[in-house]
């Protein structure tokens, strides 16, 4: 696959300094590790080189029942890839990305190289949102995402070679609700699916992966959602309130791609993370709701009703909600090869920079610029 450059618009008047290449690549790793992943499997292995970062799929972390073909795994790696691109842009670099560059090594999903040239300010502006983004499974308010924000999301998704389908019409919302209910029922009737979900919701603290009880609603049998959230409360200990208000009134969007192969799934993951970061930056909450994509019959029905010429990859609910706790992240040393950072025993939480218009990566005058830099102790800080 030919390398794709992500060219940046004209650089700001006063060109900003950039991090040294090796430091920038370490920061790319920091942000890649914070990506969303199906069941928080974090199915990646990252290899640092002097001039590039390689992102590999870790197939030992693929979900054989939910994800036999590896779509959700590739979307997850795509999200990590997007964060790496964002980090390099925020560190002042232009980025060349090669996707699936080696036919003999299909698990080498992508290579990112910081190169000379202007960094992409739109990507750089998303960096402060990376540590703040969460999958939010709380009740959403009835407020829907305004049209101008939806248009901005559609542009952001198009920049990642994907399509944003807004599920607007009443009969489409009803269909998406019915297909999600149907897929959810099919999955929950499968003992292998339930066992897999139980395994990823009852992980030991030492494994630092899986979906934690603190981030899932308590399920007590009273849920009557139009679009059921995946029931992660396998131990009956969900820490969020049972009420999730996943109704047909919330904003629903579907991400779709022109093709339906590894390369498209990777791009869909990049588009997914771009949407999630754009929403985080604007103060909106979101959560993927992908049961109807995972069950072949409902995916086909979704496609024929909503995206006939393209392939559905992820459904998202969007709204306003209170904050939700962070999931665990695997130790950097267990995931990353060739890092020059000192070994860590505890994952170092990234400092959480404030997000909002007053904290954009670049101020309107093009001078003030927040970006990640090494804190000299093996972590990252923001200046
Ligand atoms: C491909 C993909 C599919 C997902 N599907 C769902 C889903 O159906 N329901 C859900 O609540 N979360 C879903 N998630 C979110 C993950 O559970 C979440 O990213 C993970 O637990 C880590 O939490 P975080 O996103 O807050 O970092 C999905 C994420 C990805 C990347």
PDB file of N, CA and C in Angstrom, residues 131-202:
ATOM      1  N   UNK A 131      -5.920  12.247  26.566  1.00  0.00           N
ATOM      2  CA  UNK A 131      -6.043  11.676  27.920  1.00  0.00           C
ATOM      3  C   UNK A 131      -7.400  11.911  28.560  1.00  0.00           C
ATOM      4  N   UNK A 132      -8.219  12.774  27.979  1.00  0.00           N
ATOM      5  CA  UNK A 132      -9.537  13.062  28.577  1.00  0.00           C
ATOM      6  C   UNK A 132     -10.653  12.200  27.991  1.00  0.00           C
ATOM      7  N   UNK A 133     -10.431  11.654  26.803  1.00  0.00           N
ATOM      8  CA  UNK A 133     -11.490  10.878  26.153  1.00  0.00           C
ATOM      9  C   UNK A 133     -11.832   9.634  26.966  1.00  0.00           C
ATOM     10  N   UNK A 134     -13.110   9.327  27.074  1.00  0.00           N
ATOM     11  CA  UNK A 134     -13.568   8.105  27.741  1.00  0.00           C
ATOM     12  C   UNK A 134     -14.738   7.544  26.957  1.00  0.00           C
ATOM     13  N   UNK A 135     -14.923   6.253  27.016  1.00  0.00           N
ATOM     14  CA  UNK A 135     -16.197   5.671  26.609  1.00  0.00           C
ATOM     15  C   UNK A 135     -17.155   5.922  27.764  1.00  0.00           C
ATOM     16  N   UNK A 136     -18.223   6.667  27.484  1.00  0.00           N
ATOM     17  CA  UNK A 136     -19.119   7.073  28.567  1.00  0.00           C
ATOM     18  C   UNK A 136     -20.434   6.292  28.474  1.00  0.00           C
ATOM     19  N   UNK A 137     -20.689   5.438  29.472  1.00  0.00           N
ATOM     20  CA  UNK A 137     -21.902   4.595  29.443  1.00  0.00           C
ATOM     21  C   UNK A 137     -22.958   5.093  30.423  1.00  0.00           C
ATOM     22  N   UNK A 138     -22.841   6.351  30.803  1.00  0.00           N
ATOM     23  CA  UNK A 138     -23.849   6.950  31.695  1.00  0.00           C
ATOM     24  C   UNK A 138     -25.090   7.377  30.910  1.00  0.00           C
ATOM     25  N   UNK A 139     -26.103   7.837  31.668  1.00  0.00           N
ATOM     26  CA  UNK A 139     -27.287   8.420  31.028  1.00  0.00           C
ATOM     27  C   UNK A 139     -26.885   9.687  30.291  1.00  0.00           C
ATOM     28  N   UNK A 140     -27.356   9.829  29.060  1.00  0.00           N
ATOM     29  CA  UNK A 140     -27.113  11.057  28.292  1.00  0.00           C
ATOM     30  C   UNK A 140     -28.351  11.951  28.395  1.00  0.00           C
ATOM     31  N   UNK A 141     -28.119  13.256  28.390  1.00  0.00           N
ATOM     32  CA  UNK A 141     -29.265  14.177  28.365  1.00  0.00           C
ATOM     33  C   UNK A 141     -29.911  14.126  26.974  1.00  0.00           C
ATOM     34  N   UNK A 142     -31.078  14.757  26.834  1.00  0.00           N
ATOM     35  CA  UNK A 142     -31.785  14.723  25.548  1.00  0.00           C
ATOM     36  C   UNK A 142     -31.173  15.636  24.493  1.00  0.00           C
ATOM     37  N   UNK A 143     -30.207  16.449  24.915  1.00  0.00           N
ATOM     38  CA  UNK A 143     -29.632  17.427  23.983  1.00  0.00           C
ATOM     39  C   UNK A 143     -28.952  16.696  22.820  1.00  0.00           C
ATOM     40  N   UNK A 144     -29.305  17.106  21.595  1.00  0.00           N
ATOM     41  CA  UNK A 144     -28.678  16.470  20.431  1.00  0.00           C
ATOM     42  C   UNK A 144     -27.551  17.337  19.893  1.00  0.00           C
ATOM     43  N   UNK A 145     -26.601  16.718  19.233  1.00  0.00           N
ATOM     44  CA  UNK A 145     -25.449  17.434  18.682  1.00  0.00           C
ATOM     45  C   UNK A 145     -25.930  18.367  17.569  1.00  0.00           C
ATOM     46  N   UNK A 146     -25.593  19.676  17.650  1.00  0.00           N
ATOM     47  CA  UNK A 146     -26.075  20.604  16.620  1.00  0.00           C
ATOM     48  C   UNK A 146     -25.507  20.284  15.238  1.00  0.00           C
ATOM     49  N   UNK A 147     -26.217  20.782  14.213  1.00  0.00           N
ATOM     50  CA  UNK A 147     -25.842  20.460  12.830  1.00  0.00           C
ATOM     51  C   UNK A 147     -24.434  20.911  12.470  1.00  0.00           C
ATOM     52  N   UNK A 148     -24.007  22.102  12.993  1.00  0.00           N
ATOM     53  CA  UNK A 148     -22.658  22.547  12.601  1.00  0.00           C
ATOM     54  C   UNK A 148     -21.600  21.605  13.155  1.00  0.00           C
ATOM     55  N   UNK A 149     -21.832  21.071  14.355  1.00  0.00           N
ATOM     56  CA  UNK A 149     -20.873  20.107  14.913  1.00  0.00           C
ATOM     57  C   UNK A 149     -20.910  18.801  14.113  1.00  0.00           C
ATOM     58  N   UNK A 150     -22.101  18.393  13.679  1.00  0.00           N
ATOM     59  CA  UNK A 150     -22.198  17.179  12.862  1.00  0.00           C
ATOM     60  C   UNK A 150     -21.462  17.354  11.536  1.00  0.00           C
ATOM     61  N   UNK A 151     -21.578  18.576  10.968  1.00  0.00           N
ATOM     62  CA  UNK A 151     -20.855  18.834   9.702  1.00  0.00           C
ATOM     63  C   UNK A 151     -19.342  18.768   9.924  1.00  0.00           C
ATOM     64  N   UNK A 152     -18.895  19.312  11.056  1.00  0.00           N
ATOM     65  CA  UNK A 152     -17.449  19.262  11.357  1.00  0.00           C
ATOM     66  C   UNK A 152     -16.993  17.811  11.521  1.00  0.00           C
ATOM     67  N   UNK A 153     -17.841  17.000  12.169  1.00  0.00           N
ATOM     68  CA  UNK A 153     -17.482  15.584  12.329  1.00  0.00           C
ATOM     69  C   UNK A 153     -17.425  14.886  10.975  1.00  0.00           C
ATOM     70  N   UNK A 154     -18.385  15.203  10.104  1.00  0.00           N
ATOM     71  CA  UNK A 154     -18.406  14.567   8.776  1.00  0.00           C
ATOM     72  C   UNK A 154     -17.129  14.910   8.009  1.00  0.00           C
ATOM     73  N   UNK A 155     -16.669  16.174   8.125  1.00  0.00           N
ATOM     74  CA  UNK A 155     -15.422  16.572   7.456  1.00  0.00           C
ATOM     75  C   UNK A 155     -14.237  15.803   8.036  1.00  0.00           C
ATOM     76  N   UNK A 156     -14.228  15.678   9.385  1.00  0.00           N
ATOM     77  CA  UNK A 156     -13.114  14.993  10.050  1.00  0.00           C
ATOM     78  C   UNK A 156     -13.071  13.526   9.616  1.00  0.00           C
ATOM     79  N   UNK A 157     -14.242  12.914   9.502  1.00  0.00           N
ATOM     80  CA  UNK A 157     -14.313  11.505   9.109  1.00  0.00           C
ATOM     81  C   UNK A 157     -13.886  11.342   7.643  1.00  0.00           C
ATOM     82  N   UNK A 158     -14.309  12.288   6.801  1.00  0.00           N
ATOM     83  CA  UNK A 158     -13.928  12.223   5.374  1.00  0.00           C
ATOM     84  C   UNK A 158     -12.414  12.320   5.222  1.00  0.00           C
ATOM     85  N   UNK A 159     -11.774  13.100   6.105  1.00  0.00           N
ATOM     86  CA  UNK A 159     -10.307  13.235   6.036  1.00  0.00           C
ATOM     87  C   UNK A 159      -9.625  11.899   6.332  1.00  0.00           C
ATOM     88  N   UNK A 160     -10.347  10.974   6.941  1.00  0.00           N
ATOM     89  CA  UNK A 160      -9.796   9.645   7.231  1.00  0.00           C
ATOM     90  C   UNK A 160     -10.350   8.591   6.266  1.00  0.00           C
ATOM     91  N   UNK A 161     -10.822   9.025   5.112  1.00  0.00           N
ATOM     92  CA  UNK A 161     -11.330   8.111   4.069  1.00  0.00           C
ATOM     93  C   UNK A 161     -12.552   7.318   4.524  1.00  0.00           C
ATOM     94  N   UNK A 162     -13.327   7.899   5.420  1.00  0.00           N
ATOM     95  CA  UNK A 162     -14.540   7.205   5.870  1.00  0.00           C
ATOM     96  C   UNK A 162     -15.735   8.139   5.711  1.00  0.00           C
ATOM     97  N   UNK A 163     -16.912   7.622   6.030  1.00  0.00           N
ATOM     98  CA  UNK A 163     -18.146   8.386   5.823  1.00  0.00           C
ATOM     99  C   UNK A 163     -18.924   8.422   7.138  1.00  0.00           C
ATOM    100  N   UNK A 164     -19.505   9.562   7.437  1.00  0.00           N
ATOM    101  CA  UNK A 164     -20.338   9.689   8.639  1.00  0.00           C
ATOM    102  C   UNK A 164     -21.799   9.698   8.199  1.00  0.00           C
ATOM    103  N   UNK A 165     -22.547   8.707   8.643  1.00  0.00           N
ATOM    104  CA  UNK A 165     -23.970   8.646   8.317  1.00  0.00           C
ATOM    105  C   UNK A 165     -24.736   9.022   9.590  1.00  0.00           C
ATOM    106  N   UNK A 166     -25.456  10.133   9.529  1.00  0.00           N
ATOM    107  CA  UNK A 166     -26.235  10.547  10.698  1.00  0.00           C
ATOM    108  C   UNK A 166     -27.588   9.833  10.631  1.00  0.00           C
ATOM    109  N   UNK A 167     -27.920   9.126  11.703  1.00  0.00           N
ATOM    110  CA  UNK A 167     -29.190   8.382  11.723  1.00  0.00           C
ATOM    111  C   UNK A 167     -30.252   9.353  12.224  1.00  0.00           C
ATOM    112  N   UNK A 168     -30.957   9.961  11.287  1.00  0.00           N
ATOM    113  CA  UNK A 168     -31.831  11.087  11.616  1.00  0.00           C
ATOM    114  C   UNK A 168     -33.307  10.710  11.559  1.00  0.00           C
ATOM    115  N   UNK A 169     -33.674  10.052  10.449  1.00  0.00           N
ATOM    116  CA  UNK A 169     -35.104   9.820  10.234  1.00  0.00           C
ATOM    117  C   UNK A 169     -35.648   8.818  11.250  1.00  0.00           C
ATOM    118  N   UNK A 170     -36.898   9.079  11.623  1.00  0.00           N
ATOM    119  CA  UNK A 170     -37.526   8.259  12.662  1.00  0.00           C
ATOM    120  C   UNK A 170     -37.481   6.760  12.310  1.00  0.00           C
ATOM    121  N   UNK A 171     -37.812   6.435  11.048  1.00  0.00           N
ATOM    122  CA  UNK A 171     -37.870   5.006  10.721  1.00  0.00           C
ATOM    123  C   UNK A 171     -36.469   4.387  10.711  1.00  0.00           C
ATOM    124  N   UNK A 172     -35.424   5.205  10.422  1.00  0.00           N
ATOM    125  CA  UNK A 172     -34.050   4.688  10.493  1.00  0.00           C
ATOM    126  C   UNK A 172     -33.630   4.476  11.946  1.00  0.00           C
ATOM    127  N   UNK A 173     -34.040   5.414  12.813  1.00  0.00           N
ATOM    128  CA  UNK A 173     -33.703   5.252  14.240  1.00  0.00           C
ATOM    129  C   UNK A 173     -34.368   3.998  14.799  1.00  0.00           C
ATOM    130  N   UNK A 174     -35.618   3.789  14.377  1.00  0.00           N
ATOM    131  CA  UNK A 174     -36.329   2.593  14.857  1.00  0.00           C
ATOM    132  C   UNK A 174     -35.632   1.329  14.373  1.00  0.00           C
ATOM    133  N   UNK A 175     -35.194   1.367  13.118  1.00  0.00           N
ATOM    134  CA  UNK A 175     -34.521   0.198  12.563  1.00  0.00           C
ATOM    135  C   UNK A 175     -33.204  -0.077  13.299  1.00  0.00           C
ATOM    136  N   UNK A 176     -32.417   0.990  13.527  1.00  0.00           N
ATOM    137  CA  UNK A 176     -31.134   0.822  14.220  1.00  0.00           C
ATOM    138  C   UNK A 176     -31.375   0.291  15.634  1.00  0.00           C
ATOM    139  N   UNK A 177     -32.427   0.786  16.280  1.00  0.00           N
ATOM    140  CA  UNK A 177     -32.762   0.291  17.625  1.00  0.00           C
ATOM    141  C   UNK A 177     -33.136  -1.185  17.560  1.00  0.00           C
ATOM    142  N   UNK A 178     -33.994  -1.532  16.595  1.00  0.00           N
ATOM    143  CA  UNK A 178     -34.441  -2.935  16.502  1.00  0.00           C
ATOM    144  C   UNK A 178     -33.260  -3.861  16.193  1.00  0.00           C
ATOM    145  N   UNK A 179     -32.366  -3.436  15.287  1.00  0.00           N
ATOM    146  CA  UNK A 179     -31.228  -4.291  14.930  1.00  0.00           C
ATOM    147  C   UNK A 179     -30.250  -4.419  16.101  1.00  0.00           C
ATOM    148  N   UNK A 180     -30.091  -3.342  16.866  1.00  0.00           N
ATOM    149  CA  UNK A 180     -29.194  -3.423  18.033  1.00  0.00           C
ATOM    150  C   UNK A 180     -29.785  -4.362  19.078  1.00  0.00           C
ATOM    151  N   UNK A 181     -31.106  -4.268  19.287  1.00  0.00           N
ATOM    152  CA  UNK A 181     -31.757  -5.196  20.236  1.00  0.00           C
ATOM    153  C   UNK A 181     -31.590  -6.648  19.784  1.00  0.00           C
ATOM    154  N   UNK A 182     -31.808  -6.838  18.459  1.00  0.00           N
ATOM    155  CA  UNK A 182     -31.725  -8.194  17.903  1.00  0.00           C
ATOM    156  C   UNK A 182     -30.300  -8.762  18.056  1.00  0.00           C
ATOM    157  N   UNK A 183     -29.303  -7.940  17.695  1.00  0.00           N
ATOM    158  CA  UNK A 183     -27.904  -8.392  17.779  1.00  0.00           C
ATOM    159  C   UNK A 183     -27.522  -8.664  19.226  1.00  0.00           C
ATOM    160  N   UNK A 184     -27.967  -7.787  20.121  1.00  0.00           N
ATOM    161  CA  UNK A 184     -27.652  -7.945  21.544  1.00  0.00           C
ATOM    162  C   UNK A 184     -28.230  -9.267  22.060  1.00  0.00           C
ATOM    163  N   UNK A 185     -29.450  -9.576  21.615  1.00  0.00           N
ATOM    164  CA  UNK A 185     -30.094 -10.827  22.059  1.00  0.00           C
ATOM    165  C   UNK A 185     -29.355 -12.036  21.488  1.00  0.00           C
ATOM    166  N   UNK A 186     -28.973 -11.963  20.205  1.00  0.00           N
ATOM    167  CA  UNK A 186     -28.246 -13.085  19.583  1.00  0.00           C
ATOM    168  C   UNK A 186     -26.940 -13.331  20.341  1.00  0.00           C
ATOM    169  N   UNK A 187     -26.217 -12.249  20.623  1.00  0.00           N
ATOM    170  CA  UNK A 187     -24.925 -12.418  21.296  1.00  0.00           C
ATOM    171  C   UNK A 187     -25.107 -12.986  22.694  1.00  0.00           C
ATOM    172  N   UNK A 188     -26.076 -12.444  23.442  1.00  0.00           N
ATOM    173  CA  UNK A 188     -26.238 -12.892  24.832  1.00  0.00           C
ATOM    174  C   UNK A 188     -26.778 -14.315  24.943  1.00  0.00           C
ATOM    175  N   UNK A 189     -27.359 -14.822  23.836  1.00  0.00           N
ATOM    176  CA  UNK A 189     -27.844 -16.214  23.856  1.00  0.00           C
ATOM    177  C   UNK A 189     -26.700 -17.203  23.627  1.00  0.00           C
ATOM    178  N   UNK A 190     -25.518 -16.681  23.307  1.00  0.00           N
ATOM    179  CA  UNK A 190     -24.370 -17.528  22.974  1.00  0.00           C
ATOM    180  C   UNK A 190     -23.462 -17.656  24.204  1.00  0.00           C
ATOM    181  N   UNK A 191     -23.345 -18.893  24.727  1.00  0.00           N
ATOM    182  CA  UNK A 191     -22.550 -19.102  25.944  1.00  0.00           C
ATOM    183  C   UNK A 191     -21.088 -18.701  25.733  1.00  0.00           C
ATOM    184  N   UNK A 192     -20.579 -18.891  24.508  1.00  0.00           N
ATOM    185  CA  UNK A 192     -19.168 -18.550  24.245  1.00  0.00           C
ATOM    186  C   UNK A 192     -18.975 -17.032  24.307  1.00  0.00           C
ATOM    187  N   UNK A 193     -19.972 -16.281  23.792  1.00  0.00           N
ATOM    188  CA  UNK A 193     -19.902 -14.814  23.865  1.00  0.00           C
ATOM    189  C   UNK A 193     -19.912 -14.365  25.329  1.00  0.00           C
ATOM    190  N   UNK A 194     -20.815 -14.975  26.111  1.00  0.00           N
ATOM    191  CA  UNK A 194     -20.921 -14.574  27.526  1.00  0.00           C
ATOM    192  C   UNK A 194     -19.628 -14.894  28.276  1.00  0.00           C
ATOM    193  N   UNK A 195     -19.034 -16.056  27.957  1.00  0.00           N
ATOM    194  CA  UNK A 195     -17.791 -16.445  28.645  1.00  0.00           C
ATOM    195  C   UNK A 195     -16.664 -15.469  28.280  1.00  0.00           C
ATOM    196  N   UNK A 196     -16.618 -15.085  27.008  1.00  0.00           N
ATOM    197  CA  UNK A 196     -15.566 -14.154  26.555  1.00  0.00           C
ATOM    198  C   UNK A 196     -15.732 -12.802  27.251  1.00  0.00           C
ATOM    199  N   UNK A 197     -16.975 -12.334  27.304  1.00  0.00           N
ATOM    200  CA  UNK A 197     -17.240 -11.042  27.943  1.00  0.00           C
ATOM    201  C   UNK A 197     -16.911 -11.100  29.443  1.00  0.00           C
ATOM    202  N   UNK A 198     -17.273 -12.251  30.064  1.00  0.00           N
ATOM    203  CA  UNK A 198     -16.975 -12.408  31.501  1.00  0.00           C
ATOM    204  C   UNK A 198     -15.459 -12.350  31.716  1.00  0.00           C
ATOM    205  N   UNK A 199     -14.714 -13.007  30.810  1.00  0.00           N
ATOM    206  CA  UNK A 199     -13.247 -13.034  30.960  1.00  0.00           C
ATOM    207  C   UNK A 199     -12.659 -11.622  30.898  1.00  0.00           C
ATOM    208  N   UNK A 200     -13.246 -10.754  30.062  1.00  0.00           N
ATOM    209  CA  UNK A 200     -12.684  -9.398  29.896  1.00  0.00           C
ATOM    210  C   UNK A 200     -13.311  -8.374  30.838  1.00  0.00           C
ATOM    211  N   UNK A 201     -14.209  -8.845  31.725  1.00  0.00           N
ATOM    212  CA  UNK A 201     -14.772  -7.922  32.718  1.00  0.00           C
ATOM    213  C   UNK A 201     -14.418  -8.355  34.141  1.00  0.00           C
ATOM    214  N   UNK A 202     -13.635  -9.413  34.232  1.00  0.00           N
ATOM    215  CA  UNK A 202     -13.239  -9.899  35.568  1.00  0.00           C
ATOM    216  C   UNK A 202     -11.725 -10.129  35.573  1.00  0.00           C
TER     217      UNK A 202
END
